[in-house]
Amino acid sequence: MDKSKFQPARLIPVTGIKGAQDQERRATSALLAVFRIVPDLAWSLLKEVKPQKGQIESFIEPEFKTGNKTIRPDGLLITTRGKNQWSALIEVKTGKNELDLQQLTSYLDLCRDNSIDCLITISNQVLNASGGHPTKGIDQRKLKSTKLIHLSWLRVITDCLILSEHDGVEDLEQDQVLSELIRFLQSDASGASEFNDMGPSWTEVRDALKSDTITRPTEELNEVVARYESLTRYAALTMSARLGVTAKEVVPSLAKKDYKKHLNQSSQSTIKTKELVGAINVPGAASQLSMRVDLSSGILHCEFELDAPQDRKNKPRITWILTQLKKAPGETLVRWSYKRARVSESPHSLTDLRDKTYEFELDNSREIQSFKIELVGKMGTKRSSGKGSFIDSVVDLYEKTYGEVLQPIRPWTKPAPKLSESVKDLIPEIEGQLD
């Protein structure tokens, strides 16, 4: 019997999904069912709200009576440990469908009236730098008694992959169930998708910045800046899935305090420099990765900085950085900064610096304080994901710079102090000393 052409039975099938409503029901049911079987996934995704860890119960489309109306959220999650209980309503959107303010408001009221601790929303909307909920206009007074958190489907898939591929699941059945959920969510039919669009204003704003026709922040420019921040978070999540650690975008403090002011300042900076900027911090890496998108030239700059060793002269410091970068591609650019210098020196390619006949200038009257390492790439122009897209060009350069350049580097640390051979006793004995 030739089984190669047979379709294997699936725990969570993707066949038979007819539309958005079917997608939402199946995605909700699949995720909440896996929470019961693989509770570590639930604790990982919900750690922000610190749920009561214990036995998990999950339900889809529970009905609640409020006045003359029946409200039916997508799901309900309950955890119980002894006499303590924690609960959350779940609202899910798939595909391009966005969360609805009126719907969320009614669910927050439902949480308050039924002593439900939390409202969890899940959609393909990725959080921006503020970390705030993607739905605008939520009445903050309703959050005094109920917590509200948002998970993107990308975040759900990332945590699944970290748990499955890196942390590991010891129980074989749990591992198989988790793998089925990953396969389902990664299918186009599930409606769970990655960050795949820079928005309708992308091309217009990009071209306007290049031609100097934008002179002040506009709603369209603010949208592009906000989406670029979401793209940085998306890049961090994709790196997290591959690395098994939680890589995070670097968020300015102002973005959390006053996001509108932060967005306005970022837009003004973009007009002035014609650059979009972002950064990612990877735990354990020698430095954080920064990305500069030069919209005027169409060039991406992914870079990081390293402190130079302080226990040697300038030429050995250059030797040290070349040793650190021995596996990096030849097109990697290296520049250094002297102490108290306002700007870095001109860049040199690794190919040139590795050539023993290559000559470069060193000012030995000043000490090299730091190095800046950089890879450049061509910026994609298409607004959506795929070949030739801006999104893919940014993510690919982040991953290349980390994997081929930053990952093997070990930062210089000051050597431990050595015991002196000349000083052995605090009070040396004096020959002939009187008793």
PDB file of N, CA, C and O in Angstrom, residues 37-88:
ATOM      1  N   ILE A  37      -4.233  21.588  27.703  1.00  0.00           N
ATOM      2  CA  ILE A  37      -3.324  20.441  27.572  1.00  0.00           C
ATOM      3  C   ILE A  37      -1.874  20.841  27.807  1.00  0.00           C
ATOM      4  O   ILE A  37      -1.086  20.081  28.375  1.00  0.00           O
ATOM      5  N   VAL A  38      -1.508  22.046  27.378  1.00  0.00           N
ATOM      6  CA  VAL A  38      -0.130  22.549  27.544  1.00  0.00           C
ATOM      7  C   VAL A  38      -0.206  23.853  28.344  1.00  0.00           C
ATOM      8  O   VAL A  38      -0.089  24.951  27.790  1.00  0.00           O
ATOM      9  N   PRO A  39      -0.395  23.756  29.662  1.00  0.00           N
ATOM     10  CA  PRO A  39      -0.587  24.974  30.461  1.00  0.00           C
ATOM     11  C   PRO A  39       0.601  25.928  30.429  1.00  0.00           C
ATOM     12  O   PRO A  39       0.424  27.132  30.618  1.00  0.00           O
ATOM     13  N   ASP A  40       1.815  25.422  30.165  1.00  0.00           N
ATOM     14  CA  ASP A  40       2.983  26.311  30.101  1.00  0.00           C
ATOM     15  C   ASP A  40       2.829  27.368  29.015  1.00  0.00           C
ATOM     16  O   ASP A  40       3.368  28.473  29.131  1.00  0.00           O
ATOM     17  N   LEU A  41       2.100  27.036  27.950  1.00  0.00           N
ATOM     18  CA  LEU A  41       1.854  28.022  26.903  1.00  0.00           C
ATOM     19  C   LEU A  41       0.963  29.139  27.439  1.00  0.00           C
ATOM     20  O   LEU A  41       1.207  30.321  27.166  1.00  0.00           O
ATOM     21  N   ALA A  42      -0.044  28.784  28.200  1.00  0.00           N
ATOM     22  CA  ALA A  42      -0.934  29.792  28.795  1.00  0.00           C
ATOM     23  C   ALA A  42      -0.160  30.704  29.738  1.00  0.00           C
ATOM     24  O   ALA A  42      -0.282  31.929  29.688  1.00  0.00           O
ATOM     25  N   TRP A  43       0.672  30.108  30.597  1.00  0.00           N
ATOM     26  CA  TRP A  43       1.423  30.926  31.570  1.00  0.00           C
ATOM     27  C   TRP A  43       2.404  31.846  30.852  1.00  0.00           C
ATOM     28  O   TRP A  43       2.638  32.983  31.287  1.00  0.00           O
ATOM     29  N   SER A  44       2.984  31.385  29.753  1.00  0.00           N
ATOM     30  CA  SER A  44       3.921  32.210  28.998  1.00  0.00           C
ATOM     31  C   SER A  44       3.221  33.409  28.358  1.00  0.00           C
ATOM     32  O   SER A  44       3.692  34.546  28.448  1.00  0.00           O
ATOM     33  N   LEU A  45       2.099  33.175  27.709  1.00  0.00           N
ATOM     34  CA  LEU A  45       1.395  34.246  27.009  1.00  0.00           C
ATOM     35  C   LEU A  45       0.725  35.234  27.967  1.00  0.00           C
ATOM     36  O   LEU A  45       0.576  36.413  27.643  1.00  0.00           O
ATOM     37  N   LEU A  46       0.337  34.752  29.145  1.00  0.00           N
ATOM     38  CA  LEU A  46      -0.433  35.592  30.079  1.00  0.00           C
ATOM     39  C   LEU A  46       0.386  36.105  31.254  1.00  0.00           C
ATOM     40  O   LEU A  46      -0.175  36.629  32.219  1.00  0.00           O
ATOM     41  N   LYS A  47       1.716  35.976  31.185  1.00  0.00           N
ATOM     42  CA  LYS A  47       2.544  36.367  32.340  1.00  0.00           C
ATOM     43  C   LYS A  47       2.393  37.843  32.691  1.00  0.00           C
ATOM     44  O   LYS A  47       2.593  38.243  33.842  1.00  0.00           O
ATOM     45  N   GLU A  48       2.010  38.657  31.709  1.00  0.00           N
ATOM     46  CA  GLU A  48       1.833  40.096  31.956  1.00  0.00           C
ATOM     47  C   GLU A  48       0.756  40.361  32.996  1.00  0.00           C
ATOM     48  O   GLU A  48       0.859  41.304  33.790  1.00  0.00           O
ATOM     49  N   VAL A  49      -0.293  39.526  33.030  1.00  0.00           N
ATOM     50  CA  VAL A  49      -1.402  39.746  33.963  1.00  0.00           C
ATOM     51  C   VAL A  49      -1.330  38.821  35.175  1.00  0.00           C
ATOM     52  O   VAL A  49      -2.201  38.857  36.037  1.00  0.00           O
ATOM     53  N   LYS A  50      -0.309  37.988  35.239  1.00  0.00           N
ATOM     54  CA  LYS A  50      -0.058  37.107  36.386  1.00  0.00           C
ATOM     55  C   LYS A  50      -1.309  36.343  36.822  1.00  0.00           C
ATOM     56  O   LYS A  50      -1.827  36.535  37.937  1.00  0.00           O
ATOM     57  N   PRO A  51      -1.824  35.455  35.989  1.00  0.00           N
ATOM     58  CA  PRO A  51      -3.021  34.695  36.363  1.00  0.00           C
ATOM     59  C   PRO A  51      -2.726  33.695  37.481  1.00  0.00           C
ATOM     60  O   PRO A  51      -1.574  33.304  37.682  1.00  0.00           O
ATOM     61  N   GLN A  52      -3.759  33.320  38.186  1.00  0.00           N
ATOM     62  CA  GLN A  52      -3.635  32.284  39.209  1.00  0.00           C
ATOM     63  C   GLN A  52      -3.311  30.961  38.526  1.00  0.00           C
ATOM     64  O   GLN A  52      -4.105  30.435  37.751  1.00  0.00           O
ATOM     65  N   LYS A  53      -2.115  30.427  38.777  1.00  0.00           N
ATOM     66  CA  LYS A  53      -1.750  29.159  38.157  1.00  0.00           C
ATOM     67  C   LYS A  53      -2.480  28.017  38.842  1.00  0.00           C
ATOM     68  O   LYS A  53      -2.559  27.964  40.070  1.00  0.00           O
ATOM     69  N   GLY A  54      -3.009  27.117  38.036  1.00  0.00           N
ATOM     70  CA  GLY A  54      -3.748  25.995  38.590  1.00  0.00           C
ATOM     71  C   GLY A  54      -4.407  25.216  37.465  1.00  0.00           C
ATOM     72  O   GLY A  54      -3.933  25.214  36.330  1.00  0.00           O
ATOM     73  N   GLN A  55      -5.515  24.569  37.765  1.00  0.00           N
ATOM     74  CA  GLN A  55      -6.244  23.810  36.749  1.00  0.00           C
ATOM     75  C   GLN A  55      -6.939  24.773  35.786  1.00  0.00           C
ATOM     76  O   GLN A  55      -7.561  25.751  36.202  1.00  0.00           O
ATOM     77  N   ILE A  56      -6.804  24.503  34.485  1.00  0.00           N
ATOM     78  CA  ILE A  56      -7.363  25.392  33.467  1.00  0.00           C
ATOM     79  C   ILE A  56      -8.651  24.811  32.890  1.00  0.00           C
ATOM     80  O   ILE A  56      -8.702  23.638  32.520  1.00  0.00           O
ATOM     81  N   GLU A  57      -9.679  25.653  32.826  1.00  0.00           N
ATOM     82  CA  GLU A  57     -10.901  25.322  32.110  1.00  0.00           C
ATOM     83  C   GLU A  57     -11.067  26.359  31.004  1.00  0.00           C
ATOM     84  O   GLU A  57     -10.775  27.540  31.202  1.00  0.00           O
ATOM     85  N   SER A  58     -11.550  25.921  29.842  1.00  0.00           N
ATOM     86  CA  SER A  58     -11.745  26.867  28.746  1.00  0.00           C
ATOM     87  C   SER A  58     -13.047  26.567  28.023  1.00  0.00           C
ATOM     88  O   SER A  58     -13.449  25.407  27.879  1.00  0.00           O
ATOM     89  N   PHE A  59     -13.703  27.625  27.543  1.00  0.00           N
ATOM     90  CA  PHE A  59     -15.014  27.506  26.896  1.00  0.00           C
ATOM     91  C   PHE A  59     -15.045  28.426  25.684  1.00  0.00           C
ATOM     92  O   PHE A  59     -14.415  29.487  25.671  1.00  0.00           O
ATOM     93  N   ILE A  60     -15.806  28.034  24.667  1.00  0.00           N
ATOM     94  CA  ILE A  60     -15.973  28.913  23.515  1.00  0.00           C
ATOM     95  C   ILE A  60     -17.412  29.415  23.465  1.00  0.00           C
ATOM     96  O   ILE A  60     -18.355  28.698  23.821  1.00  0.00           O
ATOM     97  N   GLU A  61     -17.534  30.673  23.065  1.00  0.00           N
ATOM     98  CA  GLU A  61     -18.818  31.348  22.906  1.00  0.00           C
ATOM     99  C   GLU A  61     -19.756  31.151  24.102  1.00  0.00           C
ATOM    100  O   GLU A  61     -20.918  30.734  23.945  1.00  0.00           O
ATOM    101  N   PRO A  62     -19.294  31.479  25.328  1.00  0.00           N
ATOM    102  CA  PRO A  62     -20.193  31.398  26.485  1.00  0.00           C
ATOM    103  C   PRO A  62     -21.252  32.497  26.418  1.00  0.00           C
ATOM    104  O   PRO A  62     -20.975  33.615  25.964  1.00  0.00           O
ATOM    105  N   GLU A  63     -22.462  32.192  26.832  1.00  0.00           N
ATOM    106  CA  GLU A  63     -23.552  33.172  26.767  1.00  0.00           C
ATOM    107  C   GLU A  63     -23.737  33.846  28.117  1.00  0.00           C
ATOM    108  O   GLU A  63     -23.753  33.189  29.165  1.00  0.00           O
ATOM    109  N   PHE A  64     -23.867  35.186  28.098  1.00  0.00           N
ATOM    110  CA  PHE A  64     -24.129  35.968  29.299  1.00  0.00           C
ATOM    111  C   PHE A  64     -25.358  36.831  29.050  1.00  0.00           C
ATOM    112  O   PHE A  64     -25.493  37.450  27.988  1.00  0.00           O
ATOM    113  N   LYS A  65     -26.283  36.848  30.012  1.00  0.00           N
ATOM    114  CA  LYS A  65     -27.485  37.675  29.920  1.00  0.00           C
ATOM    115  C   LYS A  65     -27.213  39.017  30.597  1.00  0.00           C
ATOM    116  O   LYS A  65     -26.735  39.064  31.734  1.00  0.00           O
ATOM    117  N   THR A  66     -27.459  40.094  29.870  1.00  0.00           N
ATOM    118  CA  THR A  66     -27.338  41.422  30.472  1.00  0.00           C
ATOM    119  C   THR A  66     -28.550  42.238  30.036  1.00  0.00           C
ATOM    120  O   THR A  66     -28.667  42.651  28.875  1.00  0.00           O
ATOM    121  N   GLY A  67     -29.478  42.419  30.976  1.00  0.00           N
ATOM    122  CA  GLY A  67     -30.744  43.070  30.634  1.00  0.00           C
ATOM    123  C   GLY A  67     -31.530  42.186  29.685  1.00  0.00           C
ATOM    124  O   GLY A  67     -31.742  40.992  29.937  1.00  0.00           O
ATOM    125  N   ASN A  68     -31.953  42.759  28.571  1.00  0.00           N
ATOM    126  CA  ASN A  68     -32.699  41.998  27.564  1.00  0.00           C
ATOM    127  C   ASN A  68     -31.806  41.419  26.475  1.00  0.00           C
ATOM    128  O   ASN A  68     -32.296  40.822  25.516  1.00  0.00           O
ATOM    129  N   LYS A  69     -30.506  41.632  26.622  1.00  0.00           N
ATOM    130  CA  LYS A  69     -29.576  41.196  25.581  1.00  0.00           C
ATOM    131  C   LYS A  69     -28.783  39.962  26.015  1.00  0.00           C
ATOM    132  O   LYS A  69     -28.552  39.740  27.203  1.00  0.00           O
ATOM    133  N   THR A  70     -28.373  39.190  25.011  1.00  0.00           N
ATOM    134  CA  THR A  70     -27.460  38.070  25.233  1.00  0.00           C
ATOM    135  C   THR A  70     -26.124  38.418  24.580  1.00  0.00           C
ATOM    136  O   THR A  70     -26.071  38.727  23.392  1.00  0.00           O
ATOM    137  N   ILE A  71     -25.075  38.384  25.381  1.00  0.00           N
ATOM    138  CA  ILE A  71     -23.736  38.690  24.856  1.00  0.00           C
ATOM    139  C   ILE A  71     -22.937  37.400  24.807  1.00  0.00           C
ATOM    140  O   ILE A  71     -22.918  36.616  25.765  1.00  0.00           O
ATOM    141  N   ARG A  72     -22.279  37.187  23.675  1.00  0.00           N
ATOM    142  CA  ARG A  72     -21.558  35.935  23.474  1.00  0.00           C
ATOM    143  C   ARG A  72     -20.117  36.241  23.021  1.00  0.00           C
ATOM    144  O   ARG A  72     -19.847  36.340  21.832  1.00  0.00           O
ATOM    145  N   PRO A  73     -19.169  36.405  23.975  1.00  0.00           N
ATOM    146  CA  PRO A  73     -17.761  36.596  23.595  1.00  0.00           C
ATOM    147  C   PRO A  73     -17.201  35.323  22.972  1.00  0.00           C
ATOM    148  O   PRO A  73     -17.826  34.259  23.025  1.00  0.00           O
ATOM    149  N   ASP A  74     -16.038  35.416  22.375  1.00  0.00           N
ATOM    150  CA  ASP A  74     -15.461  34.261  21.674  1.00  0.00           C
ATOM    151  C   ASP A  74     -15.020  33.160  22.624  1.00  0.00           C
ATOM    152  O   ASP A  74     -15.060  31.974  22.261  1.00  0.00           O
ATOM    153  N   GLY A  75     -14.580  33.530  23.820  1.00  0.00           N
ATOM    154  CA  GLY A  75     -14.105  32.492  24.723  1.00  0.00           C
ATOM    155  C   GLY A  75     -14.059  32.934  26.171  1.00  0.00           C
ATOM    156  O   GLY A  75     -14.163  34.119  26.489  1.00  0.00           O
ATOM    157  N   LEU A  76     -13.883  31.955  27.052  1.00  0.00           N
ATOM    158  CA  LEU A  76     -13.759  32.193  28.492  1.00  0.00           C
ATOM    159  C   LEU A  76     -12.685  31.250  29.026  1.00  0.00           C
ATOM    160  O   LEU A  76     -12.694  30.058  28.714  1.00  0.00           O
ATOM    161  N   LEU A  77     -11.787  31.809  29.806  1.00  0.00           N
ATOM    162  CA  LEU A  77     -10.702  31.029  30.409  1.00  0.00           C
ATOM    163  C   LEU A  77     -10.801  31.149  31.923  1.00  0.00           C
ATOM    164  O   LEU A  77     -10.943  32.259  32.464  1.00  0.00           O
ATOM    165  N   ILE A  78     -10.739  30.018  32.626  1.00  0.00           N
ATOM    166  CA  ILE A  78     -10.810  30.014  34.092  1.00  0.00           C
ATOM    167  C   ILE A  78      -9.667  29.153  34.631  1.00  0.00           C
ATOM    168  O   ILE A  78      -9.465  28.024  34.164  1.00  0.00           O
ATOM    169  N   THR A  79      -8.923  29.691  35.586  1.00  0.00           N
ATOM    170  CA  THR A  79      -7.895  28.893  36.266  1.00  0.00           C
ATOM    171  C   THR A  79      -8.253  28.820  37.744  1.00  0.00           C
ATOM    172  O   THR A  79      -8.659  29.829  38.341  1.00  0.00           O
ATOM    173  N   THR A  80      -8.093  27.641  38.321  1.00  0.00           N
ATOM    174  CA  THR A  80      -8.487  27.416  39.712  1.00  0.00           C
ATOM    175  C   THR A  80      -7.372  26.721  40.474  1.00  0.00           C
ATOM    176  O   THR A  80      -6.781  25.745  39.991  1.00  0.00           O
ATOM    177  N   ARG A  81      -7.078  27.227  41.647  1.00  0.00           N
ATOM    178  CA  ARG A  81      -6.124  26.587  42.556  1.00  0.00           C
ATOM    179  C   ARG A  81      -6.668  26.701  43.976  1.00  0.00           C
ATOM    180  O   ARG A  81      -6.719  27.778  44.546  1.00  0.00           O
ATOM    181  N   GLY A  82      -7.102  25.583  44.499  1.00  0.00           N
ATOM    182  CA  GLY A  82      -7.743  25.606  45.810  1.00  0.00           C
ATOM    183  C   GLY A  82      -9.014  26.421  45.760  1.00  0.00           C
ATOM    184  O   GLY A  82      -9.885  26.198  44.913  1.00  0.00           O
ATOM    185  N   LYS A  83      -9.114  27.411  46.641  1.00  0.00           N
ATOM    186  CA  LYS A  83     -10.297  28.268  46.663  1.00  0.00           C
ATOM    187  C   LYS A  83     -10.126  29.515  45.795  1.00  0.00           C
ATOM    188  O   LYS A  83     -11.063  30.301  45.641  1.00  0.00           O
ATOM    189  N   ASN A  84      -8.928  29.665  45.228  1.00  0.00           N
ATOM    190  CA  ASN A  84      -8.657  30.859  44.416  1.00  0.00           C
ATOM    191  C   ASN A  84      -8.991  30.606  42.953  1.00  0.00           C
ATOM    192  O   ASN A  84      -8.711  29.535  42.411  1.00  0.00           O
ATOM    193  N   GLN A  85      -9.572  31.609  42.328  1.00  0.00           N
ATOM    194  CA  GLN A  85      -9.961  31.487  40.919  1.00  0.00           C
ATOM    195  C   GLN A  85      -9.624  32.771  40.164  1.00  0.00           C
ATOM    196  O   GLN A  85      -9.722  33.873  40.708  1.00  0.00           O
ATOM    197  N   TRP A  86      -9.207  32.603  38.919  1.00  0.00           N
ATOM    198  CA  TRP A  86      -8.912  33.746  38.032  1.00  0.00           C
ATOM    199  C   TRP A  86      -9.611  33.471  36.711  1.00  0.00           C
ATOM    200  O   TRP A  86      -9.642  32.328  36.239  1.00  0.00           O
ATOM    201  N   SER A  87     -10.184  34.511  36.094  1.00  0.00           N
ATOM    202  CA  SER A  87     -10.938  34.288  34.861  1.00  0.00           C
ATOM    203  C   SER A  87     -10.702  35.413  33.863  1.00  0.00           C
ATOM    204  O   SER A  87     -10.343  36.538  34.236  1.00  0.00           O
ATOM    205  N   ALA A  88     -10.914  35.093  32.593  1.00  0.00           N
ATOM    206  CA  ALA A  88     -10.723  36.082  31.526  1.00  0.00           C
ATOM    207  C   ALA A  88     -11.657  35.791  30.362  1.00  0.00           C
ATOM    208  O   ALA A  88     -11.852  34.633  29.987  1.00  0.00           O
TER     209      ALA A  88
END
